[in-house]
Short mmCIF file of C-alpha atoms in Angstrom, two decimals:
data_model
loop_
_atom_site.label_atom_id
_atom_site.label_comp_id
_atom_site.label_asym_id
_atom_site.label_seq_id
_atom_site.Cartn_x
_atom_site.Cartn_y
_atom_site.Cartn_z
CA UNK E 72 0.00 -0.01 -0.05
CA UNK E 73 2.92 2.38 0.55
CA UNK E 74 5.99 3.43 -1.20
CA UNK E 75 7.76 5.01 2.05
CA UNK E 76 7.47 4.36 5.76
CA UNK E 77 8.49 7.61 7.91
CA UNK E 78 9.07 6.96 11.72
CA UNK E 79 8.25 9.64 13.79
CA UNK E 80 5.80 12.78 13.14
CA UNK E 81 8.27 15.51 14.41
CA UNK E 82 9.96 18.13 12.00
CA UNK E 83 12.25 15.92 10.17
CA UNK E 84 9.67 13.08 9.63
CA UNK E 85 6.79 15.51 8.81
CA UNK E 86 8.77 17.52 6.19
CA UNK E 87 10.41 14.39 4.49
CA UNK E 88 6.60 12.85 4.32
CA UNK E 89 5.18 15.87 2.78
CA UNK E 90 7.95 16.28 0.58
CA UNK E 91 7.97 12.69 -1.05
CA UNK E 92 3.97 12.86 -1.03
CA UNK E 93 3.77 16.21 -2.80
CA UNK E 94 6.84 16.38 -5.12
CA UNK E 95 7.02 12.71 -5.76
CA UNK E 96 3.40 11.31 -5.57
CA UNK E 97 4.73 8.90 -3.10
CA UNK E 98 2.16 7.12 -0.97
CA UNK E 99 3.84 7.75 2.80
CA UNK E 100 2.93 6.09 6.16
CA UNK E 101 3.91 8.08 9.05
CA UNK E 102 3.88 6.22 12.42
CA UNK E 103 4.38 8.00 15.50
CA UNK E 104 4.61 6.60 19.10
CA UNK E 105 3.39 9.67 20.87
CA UNK E 106 -0.09 10.54 20.71
CA UNK E 107 0.38 13.62 18.96
CA UNK E 108 2.55 14.87 15.99
CA UNK E 109 5.05 17.71 16.04
CA UNK E 110 7.62 15.88 18.13
CA UNK E 111 9.17 18.00 20.43
CA UNK E 112 7.87 21.16 18.94
CA UNK E 113 4.32 20.13 19.97
CA UNK E 114 2.46 23.01 21.37
CA UNK E 115 -1.26 23.31 23.12
CA UNK E 116 -3.39 25.60 24.70
CA UNK E 117 -3.50 24.88 28.57
CA UNK E 118 -6.22 25.08 30.76
CA UNK E 119 -6.34 29.15 30.95
CA UNK E 120 -6.00 29.56 27.04
CA UNK E 121 -2.23 30.07 26.95
CA UNK E 122 -0.28 28.35 24.08
CA UNK E 123 2.60 26.59 25.45
CA UNK E 124 5.00 24.56 24.35
CA UNK E 125 4.79 21.02 26.15
CA UNK E 126 8.40 20.04 25.49
CA UNK E 127 10.42 23.51 26.02
CA UNK E 128 10.43 26.75 24.16
CA UNK E 129 10.87 26.19 20.39
CA UNK E 130 12.09 29.41 18.10
CA UNK E 131 12.27 29.12 14.63
CA UNK E 132 15.35 31.22 13.23
CA UNK E 133 17.28 30.93 9.79
CA UNK E 134 19.22 32.87 7.12
CA UNK E 135 17.83 30.21 4.56
CA UNK E 136 15.07 32.08 2.55
CA UNK E 137 14.30 28.69 0.80
CA UNK E 138 13.53 26.76 3.76
CA UNK E 139 11.46 29.96 5.37
CA UNK E 140 9.65 30.15 2.16
CA UNK E 141 9.04 26.39 2.24
CA UNK E 142 7.40 26.44 5.67
CA UNK E 143 5.70 29.37 4.99
CA UNK E 144 3.34 27.24 2.54
CA UNK E 145 1.99 25.81 6.12
CA UNK E 146 1.82 28.80 8.28
CA UNK E 147 1.83 32.65 8.74
CA UNK E 148 4.61 33.67 11.26
CA UNK E 149 4.80 35.97 14.21
CA UNK E 150 8.27 37.54 13.32
CA UNK E 151 10.34 39.05 16.10
CA UNK E 152 11.35 42.39 14.51
CA UNK E 153 14.17 42.87 17.00
CA UNK E 154 15.10 39.15 16.98
CA UNK E 155 14.84 37.02 20.18
CA UNK E 156 16.52 38.49 23.23
CA UNK E 157 17.32 36.50 26.27
CA UNK E 158 18.67 37.80 29.66
CA UNK E 159 20.47 36.09 32.28
CA UNK E 160 20.02 36.52 35.97
CA UNK E 161 23.41 36.88 37.60
CA UNK E 162 22.91 37.20 41.35
CA UNK E 163 19.73 39.27 40.59
CA UNK E 164 20.86 41.21 37.93
CA UNK E 165 19.68 40.57 34.64
CA UNK E 166 22.10 41.03 31.89
CA UNK E 167 22.01 40.43 28.17
CA UNK E 168 23.40 37.06 26.53
CA UNK E 169 25.28 36.31 24.73
CA UNK E 170 27.57 38.46 26.72
CA UNK E 171 28.27 41.52 24.22
CA UNK E 172 29.36 45.19 24.29
CA UNK E 173 26.08 46.25 25.79
CA UNK E 174 26.81 43.54 28.82
CA UNK E 175 30.24 45.13 29.10
CA UNK E 176 29.13 48.60 29.60
CA UNK E 177 26.64 47.43 32.07
CA UNK E 178 29.53 46.06 34.26
CA UNK E 179 31.93 48.72 33.97
CA UNK E 180 32.01 52.50 34.17
CA UNK E 181 32.29 54.34 31.02
CA UNK E 182 35.85 54.72 30.75
CA UNK E 183 36.89 51.30 31.74
CA UNK E 184 34.24 49.87 29.44
CA UNK E 185 35.45 52.26 26.29
CA UNK E 186 38.94 50.90 26.86
CA UNK E 187 38.18 47.45 27.14
CA UNK E 188 35.77 47.50 24.09
CA UNK E 189 38.78 49.05 22.23
CA UNK E 190 40.94 45.94 23.20
CA UNK E 191 38.35 43.56 22.32
CA UNK E 192 37.60 45.14 18.84
CA UNK E 193 41.27 45.45 18.13
CA UNK E 194 42.09 41.89 19.09
CA UNK E 195 39.15 40.31 17.21
CA UNK E 196 37.22 42.87 15.12
CA UNK E 197 33.95 44.37 15.54
CA UNK E 198 31.10 41.92 14.92
CA UNK E 199 33.02 38.66 15.87
CA UNK E 200 31.65 35.88 17.71
CA UNK E 201 34.50 34.46 19.95
CA UNK E 202 33.98 31.23 21.75
CA UNK E 203 34.54 31.55 25.48
CA UNK E 204 37.37 29.12 25.55
CA UNK E 205 39.23 30.83 22.97
CA UNK E 206 38.69 34.21 24.96
CA UNK E 207 40.11 32.77 27.96
CA UNK E 208 43.24 32.07 26.06
CA UNK E 209 43.97 35.51 24.93
CA UNK E 210 47.03 36.85 26.78
CA UNK E 211 46.10 40.58 27.57
CA UNK E 212 45.23 40.45 31.36
CA UNK E 213 42.34 42.63 31.17
CA UNK E 214 40.76 40.40 28.28
CA UNK E 215 41.25 37.50 30.57
CA UNK E 216 39.46 39.28 33.27
CA UNK E 217 36.20 39.71 31.21
CA UNK E 218 36.74 36.22 30.04
CA UNK E 219 36.89 34.89 33.57
CA UNK E 220 33.76 36.87 34.54
CA UNK E 221 31.90 35.63 31.45
CA UNK E 222 33.03 31.92 32.17
CA UNK E 223 32.26 32.04 36.11
CA UNK E 224 28.90 33.81 35.86
CA UNK E 225 27.41 32.65 32.38
CA UNK E 226 28.89 29.59 31.36
CA UNK E 227 30.50 27.48 34.15
CA UNK E 228 27.53 26.94 36.77
CA UNK E 229 25.04 26.68 33.67
CA UNK E 230 26.92 24.19 31.94
CA UNK E 231 27.17 21.73 34.83
CA UNK E 232 23.43 22.30 35.33
CA UNK E 233 22.81 21.53 31.73
CA UNK E 234 25.41 19.06 30.69
CA UNK E 235 26.42 17.60 33.96
CA UNK E 236 29.98 18.58 32.73
CA UNK E 237 32.33 21.49 32.91
CA UNK E 238 32.77 23.49 29.85
CA UNK E 239 36.43 21.90 29.45
CA UNK E 240 34.85 18.41 29.36
CA UNK E 241 32.10 19.26 26.38
CA UNK E 242 32.66 19.29 22.83
CA UNK E 243 33.83 22.78 21.85
CA UNK E 244 30.90 23.17 19.16
CA UNK E 245 28.68 22.98 22.06
CA UNK E 246 30.20 25.68 24.03
CA UNK E 247 30.64 27.77 20.80
CA UNK E 248 26.93 27.94 20.34
CA UNK E 249 26.48 30.93 22.65
CA UNK E 250 29.48 32.99 22.04
CA UNK E 251 30.99 36.16 23.22
CA UNK E 252 29.73 38.83 20.56
CA UNK E 253 32.04 41.62 19.76
CA UNK E 254 29.07 43.91 18.96
CA UNK E 255 26.21 45.80 20.41
CA UNK E 256 23.74 43.00 19.23
CA UNK E 257 21.26 41.89 22.00
CA UNK E 258 19.84 39.34 19.95
CA UNK E 259 20.41 35.44 20.96
CA UNK E 260 20.33 34.67 17.35
CA UNK E 261 21.90 36.65 14.45
CA UNK E 262 19.66 35.10 11.69
CA UNK E 263 17.36 37.17 9.30
CA UNK E 264 14.20 35.27 9.99
CA UNK E 265 13.31 34.50 13.71
CA UNK E 266 9.89 34.05 15.13
CA UNK E 267 7.20 31.20 15.70
CA UNK E 268 4.26 29.97 13.75
CA UNK E 269 1.37 32.30 14.00
CA UNK E 270 -1.20 29.42 14.83
CA UNK E 271 1.53 27.48 16.86
CA UNK E 272 3.89 24.76 15.55
CA UNK E 273 1.33 21.65 15.77
CA UNK E 274 -0.98 23.60 13.69
CA UNK E 275 1.81 24.12 11.13
CA UNK E 276 2.63 20.41 11.17
CA UNK E 277 -1.01 19.27 10.88
CA UNK E 278 -1.31 21.43 7.59
CA UNK E 279 2.05 19.89 6.29
CA UNK E 280 0.80 16.29 6.96
CA UNK E 281 -2.67 17.05 5.49
CA UNK E 282 -2.06 15.54 2.08
CA UNK E 283 -3.90 12.86 0.25
CA UNK E 284 -0.69 10.68 -0.09
CA UNK E 285 0.12 10.61 3.55
CA UNK E 286 -1.33 8.60 6.11
CA UNK E 287 -0.65 9.15 9.91
CA UNK E 288 -0.95 6.74 12.69
CA UNK E 289 -0.31 8.13 16.18
CA UNK E 290 0.06 6.21 19.31
CA UNK E 291 2.03 3.58 17.22
CA UNK E 292 5.18 1.90 18.22
CA UNK E 293 6.79 1.06 14.96
CA UNK E 294 9.39 -1.27 16.83
CA UNK E 295 6.45 -3.47 17.19
CA UNK E 296 5.65 -3.63 13.45
CA UNK E 297 8.94 -3.44 11.87
CA UNK E 298 11.26 -6.38 11.72
CA UNK E 299 15.17 -5.71 10.69
CA UNK E 300 17.14 -8.90 10.04
CA UNK E 301 19.53 -10.39 7.45
CA UNK E 302 19.71 -7.22 5.40
CA UNK E 303 15.94 -6.98 4.78
CA UNK E 304 13.10 -5.00 6.53
CA UNK E 305 9.66 -6.46 7.34
CA UNK E 306 6.56 -4.56 8.16
CA UNK E 307 3.64 -6.16 9.66
CA UNK E 308 5.08 -9.58 8.60
CA UNK E 309 5.69 -8.87 4.85
CA UNK E 310 9.00 -7.85 3.22
CA UNK E 311 9.12 -4.03 2.59
CA UNK E 312 11.10 -2.88 -0.39
CA UNK E 313 10.13 0.90 -0.31
CA UNK E 314 12.32 3.41 1.89
CA UNK E 315 11.98 3.47 5.39
CA UNK E 316 13.06 6.78 7.13
CA UNK E 317 13.82 6.40 10.64
CA UNK E 318 14.01 9.56 12.94
CA UNK E 319 13.76 7.95 16.24
CA UNK E 320 16.84 6.97 18.83
CA UNK E 321 18.99 4.27 16.90
CA UNK E 322 20.32 2.47 19.73
CA UNK E 323 16.89 1.91 20.59
CA UNK E 324 15.94 0.70 17.27
CA UNK E 325 18.17 -2.26 17.96
CA UNK E 326 17.48 -2.54 21.51
CA UNK E 327 20.53 -0.90 22.84
CA UNK E 328 22.43 -4.08 22.22
CA UNK E 329 25.77 -2.42 22.37
CA UNK E 330 24.76 -0.20 25.35
CA UNK E 331 22.69 2.93 25.68
CA UNK E 332 23.53 6.12 23.86
CA UNK E 333 23.86 8.91 26.55
CA UNK E 334 21.73 12.04 26.30
CA UNK E 335 20.55 14.52 28.51
CA UNK E 336 17.04 14.97 29.28
CA UNK E 337 14.74 17.61 30.81
CA UNK E 338 11.94 17.78 33.36
CA UNK E 339 9.61 20.77 33.01
CA UNK E 340 7.48 22.49 35.66
CA UNK E 341 4.56 24.37 34.42
CA UNK E 342 2.95 27.19 36.51
CA UNK E 343 0.22 29.42 35.75
CA UNK E 344 0.14 32.60 37.83
CA UNK E 345 -2.78 35.09 38.15
CA UNK E 346 -0.93 38.12 36.85
CA UNK E 347 -0.16 39.67 33.55
CA UNK E 348 3.52 39.52 33.79
CA UNK E 349 6.11 37.41 35.49
CA UNK E 350 9.51 38.47 33.77
CA UNK E 351 8.96 42.16 32.98
CA UNK E 352 8.45 41.52 29.56
CA UNK E 353 11.30 38.89 28.85
CA UNK E 354 10.44 35.60 27.09
CA UNK E 355 13.41 33.76 28.42
CA UNK E 356 15.55 34.40 31.65
CA UNK E 357 18.36 32.00 32.09
CA UNK E 358 19.85 31.26 35.66
CA UNK E 359 23.49 31.02 35.35
CA UNK E 360 24.67 31.19 38.86
CA UNK E 361 21.66 30.24 41.24
CA UNK E 362 18.76 27.83 41.36
CA UNK E 363 18.50 24.25 40.30
CA UNK E 364 16.71 25.05 37.17
CA UNK E 365 18.55 26.48 34.05
CA UNK E 366 15.79 28.84 32.87
CA UNK E 367 12.20 29.98 32.79
CA UNK E 368 10.18 31.00 29.82
CA UNK E 369 7.18 32.96 29.84
CA UNK E 370 5.04 31.68 26.86
CA UNK E 371 2.81 34.93 26.39
CA UNK E 372 5.94 36.83 25.73
CA UNK E 373 7.50 34.01 23.56
CA UNK E 374 4.27 33.86 21.22
CA UNK E 375 3.26 37.28 21.82
CA UNK E 376 -0.22 36.23 22.69
CA UNK E 377 -2.49 38.90 23.73
CA UNK E 378 -5.97 37.24 24.32
CA UNK E 379 -5.43 35.43 27.60
CA UNK E 380 -5.76 36.39 31.16
CA UNK E 381 -2.81 35.42 33.62
CA UNK E 382 0.50 34.29 32.55
CA UNK E 383 1.97 30.57 32.41
CA UNK E 384 5.65 29.91 33.02
CA UNK E 385 7.76 26.89 32.67
CA UNK E 386 11.17 26.07 34.61
CA UNK E 387 13.55 23.77 33.05
CA UNK E 388 15.52 20.85 35.05
CA UNK E 389 18.17 18.98 33.10
CA UNK E 390 19.04 15.55 34.22
CA UNK E 391 20.90 12.51 32.76
CA UNK E 392 18.49 10.11 30.12
CA UNK E 393 18.19 6.60 31.79
CA UNK E 394 15.55 5.74 29.28
CA UNK E 395 12.96 5.06 32.01
CA UNK E 396 9.33 5.49 31.19
CA UNK E 397 8.32 8.98 30.48
CA UNK E 398 12.01 10.27 30.03
CA UNK E 399 12.84 11.75 26.65
CA UNK E 400 16.28 11.91 25.02
CA UNK E 401 16.96 15.77 24.03
CA UNK E 402 20.68 16.33 23.88
CA UNK E 403 23.21 14.09 22.40
CA UNK E 404 26.55 14.10 24.45
CA UNK E 405 29.22 14.55 22.16
CA UNK E 406 32.70 13.01 22.65
CA UNK E 407 34.66 10.30 21.09
CA UNK E 408 33.74 7.45 23.12
CA UNK E 409 29.81 8.22 22.47
CA UNK E 410 30.67 8.79 18.86
CA UNK E 411 32.36 5.17 18.57
CA UNK E 412 29.28 3.80 20.12
CA UNK E 413 26.93 5.53 17.74
CA UNK E 414 28.92 4.34 14.75
CA UNK E 415 28.43 0.59 16.01
CA UNK E 416 24.73 1.36 15.67
CA UNK E 417 25.06 3.19 12.59
CA UNK E 418 27.10 0.16 10.85
CA UNK E 419 23.87 -2.17 11.90
CA UNK E 420 21.67 0.35 9.97
CA UNK E 421 24.19 0.09 6.84
CA UNK E 422 23.16 -3.52 6.34
CA UNK E 423 19.59 -2.30 5.32
CA UNK E 424 19.89 -0.30 2.01
CA UNK E 425 16.26 1.00 2.13
CA UNK E 426 16.76 2.33 5.63
CA UNK E 427 17.81 5.94 5.99
CA UNK E 428 18.53 7.73 9.12
CA UNK E 429 17.28 11.44 9.70
CA UNK E 430 17.24 13.68 12.76
CA UNK E 431 18.75 14.65 16.07
CA UNK E 432 18.31 11.13 17.59
CA UNK E 433 18.72 9.14 14.52
CA UNK E 434 22.08 10.79 13.54
CA UNK E 435 23.02 11.58 17.34
CA UNK E 436 23.72 15.32 16.60
CA UNK E 437 22.25 18.64 17.25
CA UNK E 438 20.13 20.41 14.67
CA UNK E 439 18.35 23.70 14.80
CA UNK E 440 14.74 23.48 13.03
CA UNK E 441 15.92 25.01 9.95
CA UNK E 442 19.06 22.72 9.43
CA UNK E 443 16.63 19.77 10.07
CA UNK E 444 14.22 20.96 7.42
CA UNK E 445 16.89 21.51 4.91
CA UNK E 446 18.25 17.99 5.63
CA UNK E 447 14.81 16.39 5.39
CA UNK E 448 14.20 18.36 2.07
CA UNK E 449 17.54 17.17 0.63
CA UNK E 450 16.84 13.59 1.73
CA UNK E 451 13.55 13.61 -0.03
CA UNK E 452 14.85 14.94 -3.21
CA UNK E 453 17.62 12.14 -3.06
CA UNK E 454 15.01 9.67 -2.80
CA UNK E 455 13.01 10.91 -5.59
CA UNK E 456 16.32 11.28 -7.70
CA UNK E 457 16.11 14.89 -7.99
#
């Protein structure tokens, strides 16, 4: 009945399914283990009418006009004209993050700040993005002092809460995601397009999967219907020769036979407050030196919602993923040992020529939404011979 089977109805699975069905006239079956589509981007109205992100805040941001235009077929946008901005609560004081020249001038008097700004721009150039670990290596004592402040007050404790490791133990690609900015740019991301779908992420994926060539089954564990053995894939007991796109955790596809791939997970505590504002207009406040949680998101500010009374917030508590019931793997822990373990599972997948791995979990990589959409479109075009 089907030309392709897609495992997972998150961003990766939904995009590849739509492209295969629309551009290639493929008959696509999408199997989703959860009771809803949208993956971790799933959002819903809470009991107070406020649109909340069930699995933590998600913001779309990109410089890729082709990706933005493709998604715009399924949604209108609430764009942020001044970009997404985040502040850190450092001992009760709110400062912009990433650390930038505005932050510098908040911490030093004008004469000191001006001198330090000149040193930074001379050393790295205005507009540069400098990883904190690189900044700490600079020989100038005053630049080292700035770097140490940033390291201790923004990176160190926050990183240990988020990852359970110090910045020195983490892949530089991770610590480099939030660099020091040698500019007056308060935006958390520097992409051209920033915002959220106007009617929510879930509605965008509903429209994306609404195609006569796509069948979606939620609450379905693909592991109970797929059998991978002797170089072939069987579905519901019958050999399946079409393409199977898998977006779930690769180790779990093979019963964790070599051991479980390590991830960081998150616990979310929602709270509704009978007040119109909790964070003085800030959508996200990071707690970098205090509290057990890493950040608080206030959804009305994130989505620019105006039609609800009160406000709903969410606190995030990171912890090590164990695979226990109800836990969700969010962030792959990148290091040589874990990469080697992943490669063992990837080699198992290579035994099946019609099995394709796509997404954060299947590829054991971190992807922003725009990169994930682009990879899904590229894979679909490859499968279609485009």
